[in-house]
Amino acid sequence: MNKLHPRPQFIRDDWETLDGEWRFAFDDHNNGEVNEWTKGIPKGQTIQVPFTYETKMSGIGDQSHHPVVWYERTINVTKDKNVLLHFEGADYYTTLWVNGLKVGNHQGAYTAFAFDITNYVQNGENQIIVKIEDSIDCSQPRGKQRWLKDNFGCWYVQTTGIWKTVWVEYVSPVHIDYVKMTPIYDKGEISVELYTNKRQLGAGFMACAEISFEGKIINKVSVNVIDGVAKFSPSVMENGDPWSMKRWSPNAPNLYDIKFELFEKEQSIDLVNSYFGMRKISIEGRKILLNNEELYQRLILDQGYWEESDLTPPSVEALETDIEKVLEMGYNGVRKHQKIEDNRFLYLCDKKGLLVWSEVGATYAFNDQAISNFTNEWLEIVKQNYNHPSIITWVPFNESWGIQDVYVNDAQQKFTEAIYYLTKTYDSMRPVVTNDGWEHTISDIITLHDYEEYSEVFKKRYENDELLLSNQIQHNKHRYPFAKGYGYQGQPIIISEFGGIAFASESGWGYGNQVKDEAAFIKRFDSIHQAIQDLEYVCGFCYTQVTDVQQEINGLLTIDRKAKVDLAEIRKINERRIK
């Protein structure tokens, strides 16, 4: 995982990975702080970061639940710059000590975070100690992580502790904190908001951006930094020629390079390399448009699990393999299900032109703590992943998980509305789906989950869209499209979960009856796809799923990425002419 920068969309040259062997200890009774583990944890056990202790690749492979775990390692520092210690993901409550001094903490499983450890390190060797607390509490965003002792249904082994890359970065005392980039497609401009790490700055600070495409400089712009913020909207058109704009789409995933530089009194103090894509997502009636052209979405559900590393990708190459397999099968996008994937996955999707629906892990309780946990983490996720052109839809809720009574419960309905509007406040350009598959409240797209295996039954259920969308009949046998008090407002409609076919010879489960051989699989796959493709009012689908996941064996690929059927046949069915 070390060959590619952990954040390919925000690169400085001065960084190093901390992945690899760390000392490790379980603390089941949470006595570590009392026993002064903040000065050094017990010797004897090690772990391979970023793999969690539950996985084989960690070197431990203990799948039982341990509520508290500790990590320790040393780093060597030459202190001529500020030092940032980055965690791309740690589940769930992280506390950091450096050289015996407490630095801070972070709550959340799916967001990246960093500590400025400049004032805690010295030249030479420094001790890093991390304590991470996890629980089986359903008020914290869990996604597909089980909260019972054993796997059940579609919930799998839990993920505890560091599960994404850890790395250290060296920056100037005043530096670029983050950048928000919004393509203004119809004007051929990229709107940029650049934020520094300090808001109270004196005069003399300037931010510059240089846009290039395939090495050719397109535009340069410089603006003053005021209250720690610089805003500008440079054109990407050469000499004002609108035909010169390089559009981003699955068929032509063009990416512009952009270099941000921060100056203090004409001296360069920070340099960040990034990129962006010029693309537009919009909705007109029942149609979703990409770059003002109708988009039919052929998505596949992707849970991002691996046999020996669970939620953590075993390598960048493994991520690339998954994307290439998805494209080979004729899909133009993935619904990344109940997980915020490694940043390098999103980079590869940007680069290869794979569309992404971004969905976070759900809570499974509805109370004040769950509301707070979810809201804080979701908004940070949207902020952190905003700049990726491949992400075209936000999905904060799935199948009423965490809002189990949303059909009739006013508070839960209002919660989904609040998340919808908060998301749209930060990101007005992307659609937001509230409660994917089941009872929608306010939502830009109406998504339906239906694992009906018989195409004739499916056709009958969906032949009258007016009846279905007025809540007069149920889809998925036991769910209505809308919560009470809400109704259809003319939005696009997508069948966002269906299929899930499994072979009878396999140990585990799929949806409906298991098929006996490949011919039966293709026949059922073909017929249910034809039924959906024939629905003129439906503008896309999402098949379940890319790979098997532990006891759920309904993938087109096994969990070790071997094809179960002829992928050329899958592609042919996916890409055939829509009625």
PDB file of N, CA and C in Angstrom, residues 508-551:
ATOM      1  N   GLY A 508     -23.293 -21.060   2.278  1.00  0.00           N
ATOM      2  CA  GLY A 508     -23.652 -19.686   2.605  1.00  0.00           C
ATOM      3  C   GLY A 508     -25.013 -19.382   2.026  1.00  0.00           C
ATOM      4  N   TRP A 509     -25.290 -18.098   1.813  1.00  0.00           N
ATOM      5  CA  TRP A 509     -26.627 -17.761   1.346  1.00  0.00           C
ATOM      6  C   TRP A 509     -26.595 -16.683   0.268  1.00  0.00           C
ATOM      7  N   GLY A 510     -27.647 -16.708  -0.538  1.00  0.00           N
ATOM      8  CA  GLY A 510     -27.924 -15.647  -1.502  1.00  0.00           C
ATOM      9  C   GLY A 510     -29.398 -15.312  -1.412  1.00  0.00           C
ATOM     10  N   TYR A 511     -29.886 -14.556  -2.383  1.00  0.00           N
ATOM     11  CA  TYR A 511     -31.301 -14.186  -2.374  1.00  0.00           C
ATOM     12  C   TYR A 511     -32.099 -15.126  -3.271  1.00  0.00           C
ATOM     13  N   GLY A 512     -33.271 -15.547  -2.788  1.00  0.00           N
ATOM     14  CA  GLY A 512     -34.102 -16.459  -3.548  1.00  0.00           C
ATOM     15  C   GLY A 512     -33.505 -17.851  -3.578  1.00  0.00           C
ATOM     16  N   ASN A 513     -33.982 -18.655  -4.517  1.00  0.00           N
ATOM     17  CA  ASN A 513     -33.479 -20.020  -4.654  1.00  0.00           C
ATOM     18  C   ASN A 513     -32.089 -20.007  -5.273  1.00  0.00           C
ATOM     19  N   GLN A 514     -31.240 -20.903  -4.799  1.00  0.00           N
ATOM     20  CA  GLN A 514     -29.911 -21.014  -5.378  1.00  0.00           C
ATOM     21  C   GLN A 514     -29.988 -21.773  -6.703  1.00  0.00           C
ATOM     22  N   VAL A 515     -29.106 -21.419  -7.629  1.00  0.00           N
ATOM     23  CA  VAL A 515     -29.127 -22.032  -8.960  1.00  0.00           C
ATOM     24  C   VAL A 515     -28.139 -23.186  -9.006  1.00  0.00           C
ATOM     25  N   LYS A 516     -28.398 -24.133  -9.937  1.00  0.00           N
ATOM     26  CA  LYS A 516     -27.604 -25.367  -9.944  1.00  0.00           C
ATOM     27  C   LYS A 516     -26.330 -25.261 -10.772  1.00  0.00           C
ATOM     28  N   ASP A 517     -26.326 -24.374 -11.792  1.00  0.00           N
ATOM     29  CA  ASP A 517     -25.150 -24.293 -12.655  1.00  0.00           C
ATOM     30  C   ASP A 517     -25.081 -22.932 -13.336  1.00  0.00           C
ATOM     31  N   GLU A 518     -24.026 -22.731 -14.141  1.00  0.00           N
ATOM     32  CA  GLU A 518     -23.817 -21.430 -14.775  1.00  0.00           C
ATOM     33  C   GLU A 518     -24.931 -21.081 -15.755  1.00  0.00           C
ATOM     34  N   ALA A 519     -25.444 -22.060 -16.479  1.00  0.00           N
ATOM     35  CA  ALA A 519     -26.519 -21.797 -17.439  1.00  0.00           C
ATOM     36  C   ALA A 519     -27.761 -21.258 -16.727  1.00  0.00           C
ATOM     37  N   ALA A 520     -28.092 -21.855 -15.577  1.00  0.00           N
ATOM     38  CA  ALA A 520     -29.248 -21.380 -14.811  1.00  0.00           C
ATOM     39  C   ALA A 520     -28.993 -19.987 -14.246  1.00  0.00           C
ATOM     40  N   PHE A 521     -27.738 -19.744 -13.834  1.00  0.00           N
ATOM     41  CA  PHE A 521     -27.380 -18.429 -13.322  1.00  0.00           C
ATOM     42  C   PHE A 521     -27.591 -17.365 -14.401  1.00  0.00           C
ATOM     43  N   ILE A 522     -27.032 -17.588 -15.581  1.00  0.00           N
ATOM     44  CA  ILE A 522     -27.121 -16.605 -16.661  1.00  0.00           C
ATOM     45  C   ILE A 522     -28.573 -16.396 -17.087  1.00  0.00           C
ATOM     46  N   LYS A 523     -29.341 -17.454 -17.134  1.00  0.00           N
ATOM     47  CA  LYS A 523     -30.748 -17.339 -17.516  1.00  0.00           C
ATOM     48  C   LYS A 523     -31.505 -16.424 -16.551  1.00  0.00           C
ATOM     49  N   ARG A 524     -31.297 -16.632 -15.252  1.00  0.00           N
ATOM     50  CA  ARG A 524     -31.988 -15.791 -14.258  1.00  0.00           C
ATOM     51  C   ARG A 524     -31.445 -14.368 -14.270  1.00  0.00           C
ATOM     52  N   PHE A 525     -30.135 -14.242 -14.361  1.00  0.00           N
ATOM     53  CA  PHE A 525     -29.496 -12.917 -14.428  1.00  0.00           C
ATOM     54  C   PHE A 525     -30.033 -12.141 -15.631  1.00  0.00           C
ATOM     55  N   ASP A 526     -30.113 -12.805 -16.764  1.00  0.00           N
ATOM     56  CA  ASP A 526     -30.586 -12.185 -18.003  1.00  0.00           C
ATOM     57  C   ASP A 526     -32.040 -11.735 -17.872  1.00  0.00           C
ATOM     58  N   SER A 527     -32.899 -12.609 -17.376  1.00  0.00           N
ATOM     59  CA  SER A 527     -34.334 -12.312 -17.356  1.00  0.00           C
ATOM     60  C   SER A 527     -34.677 -11.175 -16.400  1.00  0.00           C
ATOM     61  N   ILE A 528     -34.021 -11.123 -15.236  1.00  0.00           N
ATOM     62  CA  ILE A 528     -34.346 -10.061 -14.285  1.00  0.00           C
ATOM     63  C   ILE A 528     -33.782  -8.725 -14.769  1.00  0.00           C
ATOM     64  N   HIS A 529     -32.638  -8.760 -15.448  1.00  0.00           N
ATOM     65  CA  HIS A 529     -32.104  -7.522 -16.032  1.00  0.00           C
ATOM     66  C   HIS A 529     -32.998  -7.024 -17.158  1.00  0.00           C
ATOM     67  N   GLN A 530     -33.485  -7.947 -17.979  1.00  0.00           N
ATOM     68  CA  GLN A 530     -34.369  -7.527 -19.066  1.00  0.00           C
ATOM     69  C   GLN A 530     -35.629  -6.884 -18.516  1.00  0.00           C
ATOM     70  N   ALA A 531     -36.148  -7.421 -17.425  1.00  0.00           N
ATOM     71  CA  ALA A 531     -37.350  -6.855 -16.819  1.00  0.00           C
ATOM     72  C   ALA A 531     -37.116  -5.417 -16.361  1.00  0.00           C
ATOM     73  N   ILE A 532     -35.938  -5.167 -15.807  1.00  0.00           N
ATOM     74  CA  ILE A 532     -35.616  -3.801 -15.354  1.00  0.00           C
ATOM     75  C   ILE A 532     -35.327  -2.898 -16.548  1.00  0.00           C
ATOM     76  N   GLN A 533     -34.563  -3.388 -17.505  1.00  0.00           N
ATOM     77  CA  GLN A 533     -34.206  -2.572 -18.669  1.00  0.00           C
ATOM     78  C   GLN A 533     -35.432  -2.191 -19.499  1.00  0.00           C
ATOM     79  N   ASP A 534     -36.488  -2.981 -19.413  1.00  0.00           N
ATOM     80  CA  ASP A 534     -37.710  -2.686 -20.155  1.00  0.00           C
ATOM     81  C   ASP A 534     -38.579  -1.621 -19.485  1.00  0.00           C
ATOM     82  N   LEU A 535     -38.260  -1.255 -18.253  1.00  0.00           N
ATOM     83  CA  LEU A 535     -39.049  -0.235 -17.548  1.00  0.00           C
ATOM     84  C   LEU A 535     -38.608   1.152 -18.006  1.00  0.00           C
ATOM     85  N   GLU A 536     -39.421   1.783 -18.804  1.00  0.00           N
ATOM     86  CA  GLU A 536     -39.039   3.061 -19.388  1.00  0.00           C
ATOM     87  C   GLU A 536     -38.908   4.167 -18.343  1.00  0.00           C
ATOM     88  N   TYR A 537     -39.587   4.033 -17.209  1.00  0.00           N
ATOM     89  CA  TYR A 537     -39.525   5.076 -16.188  1.00  0.00           C
ATOM     90  C   TYR A 537     -38.356   4.881 -15.218  1.00  0.00           C
ATOM     91  N   VAL A 538     -37.579   3.812 -15.390  1.00  0.00           N
ATOM     92  CA  VAL A 538     -36.420   3.547 -14.532  1.00  0.00           C
ATOM     93  C   VAL A 538     -35.152   3.930 -15.292  1.00  0.00           C
ATOM     94  N   CYS A 539     -34.255   4.694 -14.615  1.00  0.00           N
ATOM     95  CA  CYS A 539     -33.072   5.227 -15.313  1.00  0.00           C
ATOM     96  C   CYS A 539     -31.765   4.590 -14.837  1.00  0.00           C
ATOM     97  N   GLY A 540     -31.856   3.397 -14.253  1.00  0.00           N
ATOM     98  CA  GLY A 540     -30.634   2.723 -13.858  1.00  0.00           C
ATOM     99  C   GLY A 540     -30.894   1.614 -12.858  1.00  0.00           C
ATOM    100  N   PHE A 541     -29.840   0.855 -12.557  1.00  0.00           N
ATOM    101  CA  PHE A 541     -29.963  -0.262 -11.630  1.00  0.00           C
ATOM    102  C   PHE A 541     -28.647  -0.466 -10.900  1.00  0.00           C
ATOM    103  N   CYS A 542     -28.710  -1.215  -9.793  1.00  0.00           N
ATOM    104  CA  CYS A 542     -27.523  -1.612  -9.036  1.00  0.00           C
ATOM    105  C   CYS A 542     -27.676  -3.073  -8.637  1.00  0.00           C
ATOM    106  N   TYR A 543     -26.842  -3.923  -9.227  1.00  0.00           N
ATOM    107  CA  TYR A 543     -26.909  -5.360  -8.980  1.00  0.00           C
ATOM    108  C   TYR A 543     -26.120  -5.722  -7.724  1.00  0.00           C
ATOM    109  N   THR A 544     -26.637  -6.672  -6.960  1.00  0.00           N
ATOM    110  CA  THR A 544     -25.948  -7.225  -5.787  1.00  0.00           C
ATOM    111  C   THR A 544     -25.303  -8.550  -6.171  1.00  0.00           C
ATOM    112  N   GLN A 545     -23.969  -8.689  -6.148  1.00  0.00           N
ATOM    113  CA  GLN A 545     -22.948  -7.734  -5.809  1.00  0.00           C
ATOM    114  C   GLN A 545     -21.643  -8.150  -6.480  1.00  0.00           C
ATOM    115  N   VAL A 546     -20.548  -7.410  -6.250  1.00  0.00           N
ATOM    116  CA  VAL A 546     -19.272  -7.707  -6.907  1.00  0.00           C
ATOM    117  C   VAL A 546     -18.703  -9.040  -6.450  1.00  0.00           C
ATOM    118  N   THR A 547     -18.518  -9.185  -5.134  1.00  0.00           N
ATOM    119  CA  THR A 547     -17.865 -10.391  -4.607  1.00  0.00           C
ATOM    120  C   THR A 547     -18.659 -10.989  -3.451  1.00  0.00           C
ATOM    121  N   ASP A 548     -18.369 -12.242  -3.171  1.00  0.00           N
ATOM    122  CA  ASP A 548     -18.856 -12.848  -1.938  1.00  0.00           C
ATOM    123  C   ASP A 548     -18.251 -12.108  -0.745  1.00  0.00           C
ATOM    124  N   VAL A 549     -18.992 -12.124   0.369  1.00  0.00           N
ATOM    125  CA  VAL A 549     -18.488 -11.527   1.615  1.00  0.00           C
ATOM    126  C   VAL A 549     -18.807 -12.481   2.756  1.00  0.00           C
ATOM    127  N   GLN A 550     -17.784 -13.146   3.252  1.00  0.00           N
ATOM    128  CA  GLN A 550     -17.933 -14.087   4.369  1.00  0.00           C
ATOM    129  C   GLN A 550     -19.107 -15.029   4.111  1.00  0.00           C
ATOM    130  N   GLN A 551     -20.167 -15.012   4.934  1.00  0.00           N
ATOM    131  CA  GLN A 551     -21.238 -15.993   4.746  1.00  0.00           C
ATOM    132  C   GLN A 551     -22.187 -15.635   3.607  1.00  0.00           C
TER     133      GLN A 551
END
